XYZ file of C-alpha atoms in Angstrom:
783
model
C -58.270 2.938 3.071
C -57.286 3.788 -0.524
C -53.797 4.783 0.638
C -53.355 1.409 2.348
C -54.418 -0.399 -0.819
C -52.013 1.653 -2.939
C -49.152 0.982 -0.507
C -49.931 -2.724 -0.652
C -49.812 -2.638 -4.449
C -46.401 -0.885 -4.384
C -44.857 -3.367 -1.966
C -46.365 -6.349 -3.766
C -45.127 -5.088 -7.127
C -41.588 -4.503 -5.822
C -41.335 -8.109 -4.643
C -43.265 -10.167 -7.189
C -43.736 -8.148 -10.366
C -41.882 -9.076 -13.558
C -39.889 -6.829 -15.826
C -42.432 -4.504 -17.403
C -40.293 -3.975 -20.443
C -38.800 -7.487 -20.736
C -39.582 -9.912 -23.494
C -41.359 -12.731 -21.689
C -42.322 -14.588 -24.833
C -44.408 -17.712 -25.505
C -44.155 -20.376 -28.116
C -46.147 -19.039 -31.077
C -45.719 -19.369 -34.780
C -45.976 -15.616 -35.381
C -43.988 -12.980 -33.472
C -46.057 -10.604 -31.361
C -46.131 -7.080 -32.789
C -46.561 -3.932 -30.694
C -48.630 -0.905 -31.717
C -47.321 0.950 -34.794
C -47.667 4.311 -33.018
C -45.622 3.069 -30.073
C -43.013 1.643 -32.424
C -42.820 5.005 -34.197
C -42.238 6.779 -30.861
C -39.368 4.403 -30.089
C -37.783 5.011 -33.497
C -38.010 8.804 -33.092
C -36.286 8.579 -29.710
C -33.518 6.440 -31.212
C -32.982 9.028 -33.944
C -32.328 11.814 -31.403
C -28.689 12.981 -31.090
C -26.592 12.850 -27.949
C -27.573 15.235 -25.151
C -24.516 17.492 -25.551
C -25.601 18.161 -29.164
C -29.115 19.229 -28.141
C -30.487 22.586 -29.234
C -33.748 24.225 -28.245
C -35.416 22.407 -31.116
C -34.412 18.982 -29.777
C -35.602 19.866 -26.268
C -38.971 20.906 -27.702
C -39.188 17.655 -29.633
C -38.396 15.669 -26.481
C -41.216 17.434 -24.631
C -43.589 16.690 -27.496
C -42.602 13.008 -27.572
C -42.912 12.799 -23.794
C -46.443 14.238 -23.938
C -47.377 11.804 -26.721
C -45.895 8.879 -24.757
C -47.859 9.722 -21.608
C -51.100 10.058 -23.581
C -50.513 6.776 -25.427
C -49.578 5.067 -22.149
C -52.903 6.158 -20.635
C -54.763 4.783 -23.655
C -52.892 1.475 -23.590
C -53.679 1.047 -19.883
C -57.364 1.042 -20.762
C -56.759 -1.414 -23.621
C -54.793 -3.799 -21.382
C -57.439 -3.607 -18.644
C -60.087 -4.585 -21.166
C -57.882 -7.375 -22.567
C -57.328 -8.832 -19.109
C -61.054 -8.762 -18.367
C -61.743 -10.543 -21.657
C -59.108 -13.167 -20.890
C -60.559 -13.621 -17.419
C -63.931 -14.414 -18.935
C -62.602 -16.591 -21.756
C -59.077 -17.971 -21.380
C -58.504 -18.505 -25.090
C -55.304 -18.266 -27.084
C -56.626 -15.291 -29.045
C -57.427 -13.307 -25.906
C -53.997 -14.128 -24.424
C -52.257 -12.912 -27.571
C -54.108 -9.603 -27.202
C -52.981 -9.379 -23.553
C -49.427 -10.188 -24.588
C -49.453 -7.544 -27.331
C -50.810 -4.855 -25.009
C -48.327 -5.792 -22.301
C -45.396 -5.498 -24.679
C -46.738 -2.195 -25.938
C -46.869 -0.862 -22.373
C -43.357 -2.193 -21.741
C -42.071 -0.351 -24.836
C -43.811 2.843 -23.704
C -42.245 2.480 -20.272
C -38.769 2.260 -21.819
C -39.495 5.258 -24.051
C -40.733 7.276 -21.086
C -37.633 6.434 -19.060
C -35.349 7.457 -21.940
C -37.255 10.709 -22.513
C -37.053 11.608 -18.815
C -33.281 11.317 -19.087
C -33.156 13.499 -22.202
C -35.567 16.245 -21.132
C -34.559 19.359 -19.209
C -34.267 19.335 -15.434
C -37.402 21.401 -14.842
C -39.667 19.042 -16.781
C -38.083 15.984 -15.191
C -38.541 17.390 -11.674
C -42.193 18.151 -12.400
C -42.949 14.585 -13.523
C -40.905 12.813 -10.823
C -41.351 15.230 -7.912
C -44.021 15.517 -5.250
C -46.072 18.179 -7.059
C -49.415 17.675 -8.848
C -47.784 16.292 -12.016
C -45.650 13.908 -10.011
C -48.627 12.633 -7.994
C -50.561 12.097 -11.224
C -47.705 10.059 -12.664
C -47.429 8.120 -9.421
C -51.065 6.978 -9.664
C -50.599 6.173 -13.369
C -47.550 3.989 -12.663
C -49.402 2.385 -9.774
C -52.246 1.451 -12.130
C -49.755 -0.063 -14.595
C -48.219 -2.032 -11.732
C -51.626 -3.444 -10.822
C -52.176 -4.614 -14.427
C -48.674 -6.127 -14.529
C -49.436 -8.138 -11.406
C -52.587 -9.534 -13.024
C -50.634 -10.329 -16.184
C -47.889 -12.056 -14.194
C -50.346 -14.237 -12.272
C -52.016 -15.384 -15.486
C -48.656 -15.908 -17.153
C -47.423 -18.116 -14.321
C -50.599 -20.194 -14.437
C -50.123 -20.747 -18.166
C -46.429 -21.563 -17.640
C -47.269 -24.165 -14.987
C -49.825 -25.781 -17.298
C -47.223 -25.882 -20.069
C -44.769 -27.530 -17.673
C -47.252 -30.275 -16.805
C -48.002 -30.791 -20.492
C -44.292 -31.030 -21.382
C -43.700 -33.400 -18.474
C -46.420 -35.717 -19.719
C -44.840 -35.764 -23.179
C -41.157 -36.187 -22.142
C -39.830 -36.170 -18.543
C -36.172 -36.298 -19.679
C -35.456 -32.528 -19.330
C -36.917 -32.496 -15.812
C -34.963 -35.616 -14.857
C -31.758 -33.993 -16.203
C -32.390 -30.874 -14.146
C -33.028 -32.970 -11.017
C -29.798 -34.919 -11.600
C -27.747 -31.710 -11.950
C -29.307 -30.275 -8.795
C -28.457 -33.482 -6.894
C -24.831 -33.238 -8.096
C -24.635 -29.673 -6.829
C -26.128 -30.768 -3.488
C -23.568 -33.582 -3.249
C -20.674 -31.143 -3.742
C -22.229 -28.770 -1.230
C -22.610 -31.506 1.419
C -19.031 -32.695 0.847
C -17.725 -29.166 1.374
C -19.776 -28.607 4.528
C -18.419 -31.849 6.020
C -14.750 -31.186 5.162
C -14.456 -27.390 5.093
C -13.299 -26.983 8.705
C -10.485 -29.519 8.240
C -9.341 -28.097 4.899
C -9.332 -24.526 6.206
C -7.392 -25.582 9.298
C -4.763 -27.360 7.173
C -4.480 -24.290 4.936
C -3.867 -22.014 7.922
C -1.156 -24.318 9.243
C 0.664 -24.642 5.911
C 0.308 -21.125 4.468
C -0.296 -18.649 7.281
C 1.142 -19.917 10.550
C 4.681 -20.357 9.224
C 4.672 -17.331 6.902
C 6.025 -14.013 8.161
C 4.292 -11.982 5.449
C 1.539 -13.970 3.667
C 0.829 -12.909 0.090
C -2.307 -11.022 -0.928
C -3.688 -14.222 -2.482
C -3.226 -16.132 0.784
C -4.770 -13.298 2.790
C -7.767 -13.215 0.425
C -8.345 -16.941 0.869
C -8.054 -16.536 4.630
C -10.679 -13.766 4.663
C -12.974 -15.907 2.484
C -12.605 -18.759 4.968
C -14.143 -16.516 7.635
C -17.471 -16.649 5.738
C -17.102 -19.969 3.923
C -20.555 -21.238 4.928
C -22.352 -18.155 3.606
C -20.312 -18.372 0.391
C -21.201 -22.062 0.045
C -24.925 -21.358 0.452
C -24.683 -18.482 -2.032
C -23.051 -20.682 -4.652
C -25.539 -23.495 -3.963
C -28.622 -21.315 -4.430
C -27.165 -19.560 -7.485
C -26.223 -22.819 -9.218
C -29.596 -24.407 -8.366
C -31.589 -21.449 -9.687
C -29.598 -21.340 -12.906
C -30.097 -25.068 -13.487
C -33.839 -24.964 -12.782
C -34.306 -21.838 -14.903
C -33.158 -23.800 -17.959
C -36.694 -25.244 -18.069
C -38.709 -22.909 -20.332
C -41.658 -22.811 -17.957
C -39.485 -21.884 -14.923
C -37.093 -19.467 -16.599
C -38.184 -16.515 -14.461
C -36.907 -18.103 -11.269
C -33.531 -16.669 -12.298
C -34.711 -13.305 -10.957
C -34.575 -14.732 -7.435
C -30.786 -14.306 -7.766
C -31.380 -10.656 -6.976
C -32.470 -11.544 -3.442
C -29.860 -14.275 -3.115
C -26.895 -12.111 -4.057
C -28.019 -9.067 -2.125
C -28.905 -10.925 1.092
C -26.213 -13.613 1.225
C -23.675 -11.463 -0.617
C -24.413 -8.656 1.798
C -23.911 -11.005 4.728
C -20.539 -12.037 3.325
C -19.564 -8.407 2.749
C -20.522 -7.562 6.332
C -18.310 -10.393 7.600
C -15.336 -9.244 5.508
C -15.683 -5.573 6.401
C -16.147 -6.215 10.116
C -13.171 -8.592 10.191
C -10.982 -6.096 8.332
C -12.089 -3.211 10.555
C -11.460 -5.246 13.698
C -7.978 -6.386 12.682
C -6.881 -2.945 11.475
C -8.295 -1.004 14.398
C -5.751 1.226 16.141
C -7.797 1.393 19.339
C -7.774 -1.364 21.935
C -10.753 -0.146 23.932
C -13.585 -2.611 23.561
C -16.332 -0.012 23.660
C -14.794 1.947 20.754
C -14.289 -1.208 18.700
C -17.859 -2.344 19.406
C -19.250 1.073 18.471
C -17.271 1.152 15.230
C -18.356 -2.361 14.248
C -22.023 -1.660 15.033
C -21.903 1.534 12.929
C -20.329 -0.305 10.016
C -22.906 -3.080 10.336
C -25.821 -0.622 10.233
C -24.493 1.176 7.160
C -23.645 -1.994 5.257
C -27.040 -3.577 5.897
C -28.661 -0.243 5.046
C -26.830 -0.243 1.720
C -27.968 -3.824 1.116
C -31.638 -3.020 1.792
C -31.506 0.114 -0.326
C -29.743 -1.746 -3.120
C -32.382 -4.493 -3.185
C -35.251 -2.009 -3.240
C -33.714 0.231 -5.912
C -32.674 -2.651 -8.154
C -36.064 -4.351 -8.005
C -37.935 -1.078 -8.482
C -35.692 -0.218 -11.441
C -36.279 -3.607 -13.065
C -40.018 -3.760 -12.384
C -41.132 -0.127 -12.673
C -38.331 1.519 -14.620
C -36.689 4.733 -13.458
C -39.846 6.805 -13.384
C -41.807 8.666 -10.714
C -42.102 5.807 -8.218
C -38.387 5.096 -8.585
C -37.591 8.777 -7.944
C -39.825 8.793 -4.854
C -38.165 5.655 -3.520
C -34.704 7.171 -4.141
C -35.700 10.273 -2.162
C -36.936 8.109 0.701
C -33.641 6.206 0.678
C -31.690 9.465 0.936
C -33.859 10.487 3.875
C -33.262 7.048 5.417
C -29.477 7.456 5.247
C -29.734 10.992 6.597
C -31.613 9.698 9.644
C -29.123 6.841 9.999
C -26.253 9.349 9.943
C -27.922 11.538 12.568
C -28.425 8.506 14.805
C -24.802 7.354 14.341
C -23.408 10.836 15.085
C -25.496 10.959 18.251
C -23.944 7.681 19.399
C -20.412 8.864 18.531
C -20.718 12.247 20.259
C -18.945 11.394 23.506
C -16.298 9.238 21.811
C -15.404 11.873 19.216
C -14.958 14.685 21.716
C -13.083 12.430 24.132
C -10.626 11.750 21.322
C -10.387 15.454 20.444
C -9.648 16.302 24.093
C -6.464 14.199 23.873
C -5.100 16.379 21.048
C -4.109 20.008 20.683
C -3.916 22.643 17.964
C -7.616 22.837 17.077
C -8.840 24.805 14.060
C -11.681 27.328 14.467
C -14.338 24.848 13.313
C -13.305 22.307 15.947
C -13.220 24.983 18.654
C -16.819 25.870 17.732
C -17.742 22.167 17.804
C -16.295 21.771 21.310
C -18.339 24.701 22.582
C -21.548 23.306 21.085
C -21.052 19.578 21.642
C -23.967 19.420 24.128
C -26.161 22.155 22.627
C -29.622 20.963 21.632
C -30.023 21.114 17.863
C -26.312 21.804 17.256
C -24.685 18.755 18.846
C -25.119 16.654 15.685
C -23.442 19.303 13.509
C -20.691 19.731 16.107
C -20.066 15.971 16.194
C -19.911 15.914 12.388
C -17.302 18.728 12.395
C -15.215 16.947 15.012
C -15.453 13.583 13.245
C -14.486 15.154 9.903
C -11.425 16.768 11.491
C -10.369 13.487 13.124
C -10.897 11.638 9.855
C -8.805 14.213 8.005
C -5.995 13.836 10.544
C -6.138 10.058 10.184
C -5.872 10.328 6.402
C -2.991 12.789 6.731
C -1.136 10.454 9.073
C -1.705 7.518 6.721
C -0.430 9.526 3.746
C 2.666 10.720 5.612
C 3.325 7.209 6.944
C 3.085 5.743 3.444
C 5.229 8.422 1.816
C 7.841 8.216 4.578
C 8.628 4.683 3.424
C 10.119 6.215 0.274
C 13.594 7.662 0.682
C 12.958 10.547 -1.728
C 10.143 11.906 0.428
C 12.184 11.633 3.614
C 15.114 13.412 1.938
C 12.789 16.240 0.920
C 11.485 16.571 4.490
C 15.006 16.541 5.868
C 16.013 19.306 3.431
C 13.091 21.455 4.596
C 13.994 20.749 8.215
C 17.596 21.817 7.661
C 16.480 25.100 6.114
C 14.119 25.807 9.008
C 16.661 24.896 11.695
C 19.376 26.915 9.947
C 17.125 29.990 9.962
C 16.454 29.552 13.669
C 20.152 29.073 14.356
C 21.095 32.287 12.581
C 18.554 34.416 14.407
C 18.887 32.739 17.819
C 20.539 34.967 20.372
C 21.580 32.057 22.535
C 24.271 31.047 20.034
C 26.586 33.625 21.577
C 26.266 31.768 24.872
C 27.056 28.314 23.406
C 30.439 26.752 22.743
C 30.938 23.545 20.786
C 32.091 20.420 22.609
C 35.411 19.650 20.938
C 37.832 16.754 20.664
C 37.576 13.632 22.781
C 35.120 15.351 25.130
C 32.368 14.657 22.596
C 32.883 10.899 23.088
C 31.825 11.324 26.716
C 28.320 12.162 25.443
C 28.179 10.147 22.200
C 29.961 6.837 22.691
C 32.401 5.515 20.055
C 31.878 2.114 18.501
C 33.214 -0.965 20.290
C 32.722 -4.707 20.533
C 30.045 -4.110 23.180
C 28.059 -1.560 21.167
C 24.419 -2.345 20.546
C 23.752 -3.955 17.174
C 20.970 -2.909 14.823
C 19.748 -6.405 14.001
C 17.479 -5.517 11.101
C 20.268 -3.811 9.114
C 21.590 -5.885 6.172
C 19.503 -8.833 7.331
C 18.880 -10.117 3.805
C 22.543 -9.707 2.857
C 23.635 -11.653 5.934
C 21.213 -14.478 5.146
C 22.442 -14.617 1.547
C 26.088 -14.877 2.600
C 25.327 -17.401 5.334
C 23.956 -19.790 2.680
C 27.468 -19.963 1.205
C 29.751 -19.440 4.207
C 27.942 -21.477 6.860
C 27.622 -24.667 4.824
C 30.013 -27.548 4.143
C 30.908 -26.467 0.597
C 33.908 -24.303 -0.339
C 33.090 -20.728 -1.264
C 34.799 -17.402 -1.945
C 32.462 -14.435 -1.426
C 32.832 -10.683 -1.611
C 31.185 -8.191 0.714
C 31.328 -4.683 -0.730
C 30.201 -1.452 0.868
C 31.064 2.157 1.458
C 33.617 3.080 4.077
C 32.031 3.207 7.528
C 28.795 1.451 6.561
C 29.360 -1.614 8.779
C 31.051 -4.271 6.639
C 33.468 -5.248 9.400
C 30.666 -5.704 11.908
C 28.708 -7.893 9.505
C 31.741 -10.098 8.816
C 32.348 -10.593 12.526
C 28.699 -11.474 13.052
C 28.991 -14.178 10.404
C 32.182 -15.488 12.024
C 30.406 -15.609 15.391
C 27.622 -17.736 13.904
C 29.984 -20.285 12.353
C 29.941 -23.870 13.636
C 32.176 -26.881 12.902
C 34.768 -24.531 11.370
C 37.599 -22.409 12.709
C 36.927 -18.703 12.125
C 39.862 -16.457 11.232
C 39.779 -12.670 10.897
C 42.538 -10.756 9.093
C 42.673 -6.999 8.628
C 44.676 -6.560 5.438
C 47.735 -4.303 5.885
C 48.354 -1.235 3.748
C 51.536 -2.674 2.237
C 49.700 -5.278 0.187
C 50.143 -8.989 -0.413
C 53.766 -9.169 0.743
C 52.801 -7.871 4.186
C 49.633 -9.992 4.311
C 51.359 -13.383 3.929
C 53.291 -13.271 7.258
C 50.162 -12.327 9.179
C 48.155 -15.030 7.413
C 50.857 -17.621 8.169
C 50.994 -16.711 11.852
C 47.196 -16.868 12.084
C 47.311 -20.410 10.659
C 49.980 -21.399 13.207
C 52.880 -21.377 10.757
C 56.170 -19.567 10.959
C 56.223 -15.882 10.110
C 58.625 -16.486 7.223
C 56.425 -19.213 5.681
C 56.210 -18.987 1.920
C 53.148 -19.077 -0.259
C 53.810 -22.758 -1.012
C 54.001 -23.547 2.706
C 50.631 -21.915 3.300
C 49.109 -23.704 0.313
C 50.485 -27.072 1.457
C 49.064 -26.530 4.909
C 45.609 -25.558 3.668
C 45.492 -28.625 1.404
C 46.505 -31.134 4.059
C 45.035 -29.793 7.285
C 42.074 -31.542 8.860
C 40.764 -28.205 10.108
C 38.163 -26.384 8.032
C 38.573 -22.617 8.095
C 36.187 -19.712 7.588
C 38.549 -16.841 6.765
C 37.479 -13.197 6.647
C 39.827 -10.763 4.899
C 38.774 -7.282 5.932
C 39.732 -4.170 3.933
C 40.843 -6.262 0.952
C 40.788 -3.094 -1.164
C 44.283 -2.492 0.235
C 45.421 -5.230 -2.165
C 44.088 -3.226 -5.125
C 45.748 -0.287 -6.897
C 43.578 1.639 -9.405
C 46.199 1.457 -12.144
C 47.491 -0.893 -14.822
C 48.318 -4.286 -13.236
C 46.775 -3.031 -10.016
C 44.998 -6.330 -9.352
C 48.121 -8.462 -9.048
C 48.022 -8.767 -5.246
C 44.301 -9.569 -5.191
C 44.731 -12.204 -7.901
C 47.570 -13.821 -5.956
C 45.396 -14.091 -2.869
C 42.364 -15.479 -4.711
C 44.538 -18.021 -6.588
C 46.082 -19.138 -3.311
C 42.681 -19.626 -1.723
C 41.203 -21.467 -4.698
C 44.139 -23.885 -4.990
C 43.595 -25.066 -1.423
C 41.124 -27.740 -2.709
C 39.470 -28.078 0.674
C 36.118 -26.978 2.060
C 37.556 -23.701 3.302
C 35.243 -20.704 3.042
C 36.514 -17.189 2.423
C 34.881 -13.774 2.515
C 36.646 -10.617 1.367
C 35.497 -7.151 2.358
C 36.206 -4.624 -0.416
C 35.148 -0.993 -0.443
C 32.630 -0.233 -3.157
C 34.819 2.364 -4.873
C 37.587 -0.238 -5.356
C 35.177 -2.993 -6.314
C 33.931 -0.858 -9.201
C 37.512 -0.757 -10.534
C 37.884 -4.532 -10.080
C 34.603 -5.221 -11.835
C 35.515 -3.034 -14.828
C 39.061 -4.361 -15.065
C 38.334 -8.092 -14.846
C 34.625 -8.463 -15.557
C 33.568 -12.114 -15.643
C 37.144 -13.375 -15.594
C 37.402 -12.881 -11.828
C 34.671 -15.167 -10.568
C 33.368 -15.200 -7.017
C 30.608 -17.402 -5.680
C 28.683 -14.396 -4.385
C 29.098 -10.627 -4.459
C 26.934 -8.820 -1.934
C 26.635 -5.053 -1.547
C 25.934 -3.461 1.795
C 22.759 -1.323 1.652
C 22.466 2.219 2.893
C 21.062 2.611 6.362
C 17.421 3.610 6.572
C 16.195 6.586 8.554
C 14.830 4.309 11.268
C 18.104 2.385 11.575
C 20.171 5.578 11.784
C 17.835 6.836 14.518
C 18.194 3.596 16.480
C 21.973 3.723 16.206
C 22.220 7.351 17.319
C 19.867 6.693 20.218
C 21.953 3.715 21.372
C 25.166 5.769 21.422
C 23.846 8.606 23.639
C 25.256 8.389 27.164
C 22.412 8.131 29.655
C 23.820 9.619 32.851
C 23.278 12.686 35.000
C 26.782 14.043 34.400
C 26.890 13.467 30.638
C 23.377 13.997 29.324
C 22.395 15.429 25.956
C 19.317 17.639 25.558
C 17.335 18.567 22.427
C 15.590 21.376 24.287
C 15.184 24.551 22.272
C 15.679 22.798 18.938
C 12.414 23.630 17.172
C 11.548 21.757 13.988
C 8.409 21.966 11.816
C 5.446 19.971 13.089
C 4.508 16.918 11.070
C 1.015 15.438 10.715
C 2.151 12.071 12.068
C 3.864 13.486 15.190
C 0.977 15.127 17.037
C 1.246 12.693 19.948
C 4.957 13.356 20.560
C 6.458 15.844 22.961
C 8.436 18.812 21.642
C 11.739 17.176 22.563
C 10.795 13.858 20.904
C 9.685 15.709 17.788
C 12.954 17.663 17.719
C 14.986 14.482 18.212
C 13.245 12.613 15.371
C 13.583 15.594 13.061
C 17.271 16.019 13.856
C 17.932 12.304 13.289
C 16.246 12.684 9.907
C 18.591 15.583 9.071
C 21.629 13.476 10.015
C 20.348 10.546 7.951
C 19.803 12.799 4.952
C 23.208 14.480 5.217
C 25.084 11.195 5.737
C 23.156 9.508 2.907
C 22.665 6.439 5.050
C 26.271 6.195 6.329
C 26.239 5.661 10.136
C 29.861 6.719 10.654
C 29.236 10.077 8.982
C 25.992 10.523 10.930
C 27.745 9.856 14.261
C 30.571 12.280 13.463
C 28.246 15.172 12.685
C 26.077 14.273 15.653
C 29.134 14.894 17.828
C 29.797 18.128 15.941
C 26.277 19.220 16.902
C 26.968 19.195 20.661
C 27.186 22.638 22.314
C 27.677 23.520 25.977
C 25.753 26.378 27.563
C 28.197 28.609 29.433
C 25.658 29.521 32.106
C 23.976 26.194 32.885
C 26.790 23.885 31.671
C 24.132 21.781 29.899
C 25.036 20.114 26.612
C 22.488 21.005 23.925
C 22.067 19.744 20.371
C 22.143 22.410 17.691
C 22.419 22.166 13.909
C 25.965 21.340 12.763
C 27.785 23.496 10.260
C 28.164 21.452 7.097
C 31.260 22.056 4.945
C 30.801 24.235 1.891
C 31.374 22.479 -1.420
C 31.713 25.370 -3.889
C 35.468 24.798 -4.323
C 34.961 21.079 -4.856
C 32.257 21.605 -7.461
C 34.494 23.969 -9.476
C 37.657 21.892 -9.090
C 39.484 20.777 -12.283
C 39.257 17.130 -13.292
C 42.955 16.305 -12.583
C 42.553 17.449 -8.974
C 39.357 15.425 -8.648
C 41.253 12.431 -10.043
C 43.752 12.806 -7.165
C 40.888 12.776 -4.671
C 39.403 9.696 -6.330
C 42.750 7.872 -6.103
C 42.999 8.614 -2.382
C 39.427 7.437 -1.807
C 40.105 4.178 -3.660
C 43.484 3.596 -1.992
C 42.159 4.552 1.473
C 45.652 5.811 2.338
C 48.080 6.884 -0.359
C 51.613 8.191 -0.603
C 52.468 10.799 -3.270
C 54.160 8.068 -5.344
C 50.994 5.919 -5.234
C 48.898 8.882 -6.350
C 51.342 9.510 -9.237
C 50.991 5.913 -10.443
C 47.174 5.981 -10.240
C 46.520 9.463 -11.636
C 49.306 9.658 -14.254
C 50.321 13.092 -12.916
C 53.860 14.229 -12.197
C 55.178 14.153 -8.671
C 55.322 17.951 -8.588
C 51.660 18.239 -9.588
C 50.636 15.668 -6.989
C 52.585 17.312 -4.152
C 51.171 20.766 -4.913
C 47.654 19.329 -5.175
C 48.011 17.479 -1.866
C 49.282 20.658 -0.195
C 46.186 22.473 -1.552
C 43.919 19.737 -0.158
C 45.676 19.814 3.241
C 45.257 23.575 3.566
C 41.484 23.177 3.181
C 41.205 20.137 5.428
C 40.238 17.703 2.666
C 42.974 15.214 3.634
C 44.876 14.131 6.737
C 48.478 12.855 6.898
C 49.616 9.710 8.656
C 53.137 8.317 8.189
C 53.668 10.270 4.966
C 50.406 8.947 3.537
C 47.290 10.966 2.793
C 43.795 9.966 3.823
C 40.416 11.642 3.193
C 39.354 13.432 6.370
C 36.185 12.210 8.052
C 34.797 15.740 8.040
C 34.937 16.028 4.251
C 34.385 12.381 3.333
C 30.671 12.659 2.495
C 31.038 15.868 0.477
C 33.998 14.548 -1.494
C 32.281 11.258 -2.362
C 29.125 13.155 -3.345
C 31.054 15.431 -5.696
C 32.977 12.525 -7.242
C 29.716 10.635 -7.679
C 28.046 13.581 -9.405
C 31.079 13.967 -11.685
C 30.806 10.235 -12.606
C 34.281 9.600 -11.222
C 33.170 7.323 -8.393
C 30.289 5.039 -7.408
C 29.264 5.477 -3.792
């Protein structure tokens, strides 16, 4: 029977008791003073140094103060009991002041005890807060103090209510003001409840439905709208309590916010967490989703209940023995909740593990003991921890893979691993490389019918369309590296044009003089039409043209007065005075020269740079060019690459394909033309089976390029900027003699750096990426 009474006192005190060490206060002329001995204890505790400065002397002093505090607390309990009995017999002001003084003294002792328990050594603290004899003694002592606090609180509330009635009889204005404020809050609350559904619906239509990627602020508001009623009730109760608590006699109603925020706030948190977990779940099976949501709900509500109990017990009892006992019970509660949750997840966890491979030893042990009595919970915990670790690993790899630097590092490691395998593989002696045009039978060349990668340069295309697909005149520049896809993008813009006549011109190598006849013929004029004839036609024609000049870098010579041809063309186009739109495609290496030479004096309406291709886009392009037929199939079989955390669900061939695409993307530095070339160089035919297999390509060695003198590098830069160059052109651009240029070109030809076409040199496709990389590192070229 005594145990039941004590349990009732604990529960009652946790719910209704006031702060034992708070300053409740009443309106008196003289401040209430606590016992001098208790005040001295508090001052000695304040004078103690920080814990990390403690010596054995300080620990001894803490023990002494703790013993004195417990003894004084026991004595003050008797004093307060007697004071309450006296007040119960005679409810006078003098007796109440004695009760108030004793109560404050006990509150100060409670604070001192809590501080000393934090400062004392672990052994002493465990004795006083544990389940041993000392702990049980302290439990009964705190329980007795709680009983006295309840009596004090009841009497205090009765006195407060009497004071409220007395104040109301004198002046009802404060109460009327509080009632008016509460009514205003209720009016706002009712207005929101009537209009919230409509406002939220309008917000979703305007901000979410038509937005591809809503901002974090919009998403936050959307999540809040999922629990708008609970939030409204929470704000209503909080505002009402704070308004009512402004009355001196009802000030302690503010402590009801603890229940309000924990219960309603917990309900809101549950709604948010469940909604987030549901929308970000990777599993579509309803039973798994339901099990996950129920587990989250149990833990969240468990945290809410534990939080309410611990916060109230901390505020009412302080962090003493009862608080320590309650904390231990809460730990036991969560342990039981975890055991129950693991039991429910047993079959799901091991069903998920069965779909994977490559188990560590701990998971193998868990699989063997998943149905063993007494070990199944531990086995489920091991399996769940392994699955959780894999999920975190996949998330980390997925996040890091969005950064190019991380993907380049992975590709470098892959190349090293594949190169090692290639060197030691005995099958290399049985493989011959697919050479020449035969490689195009397996990896298709580009054509008008080739599949487009729609997401590449999407932003750049939209930006240019705002100028070129409107009714206003515009001259734009599209700049990019050779082979990156500038021509394709220009033709896509021409295909989208409406109410204009699209014209496409591939600038000839011979410059402006050779461009004019082609331009005239394209406009429907005679081949021998002069510049004035073309200008007169463009000014007076009723047709609006969208003209695309591809490879306009052929009008630029990287030398003094090397922009004459380009300036003639731009002046011709600008003097047309009609709503003609023009786009010029200029390689990035030449555009850098134009930008430095003219700066702001050569104005274009828009200059857009083609971005490098991402790893995903390169992979899509390579996949679209593979011939899918029985007679010309390509296999990645036997190409072993390191396993990644985010590729456990892929087959060996899919893993090898993705890894090899990553190597090509890294080597090409986002250039699809370079990636396709070395993809074709990676094709090898097995002499025995006649199958075409993919093996690591042999990249050119760059030692000679890295050690090459600057004049020779200047010749390479001139050829890159000119695209094709005769020896005389190289002389003009590099300021070298014709003899030096010819000997340098012969040196480059012997090593395959350049190719000859009609007495003009061109950088070979095989060496293009290495040469541009070296020139970029030497600050001679911008890729």
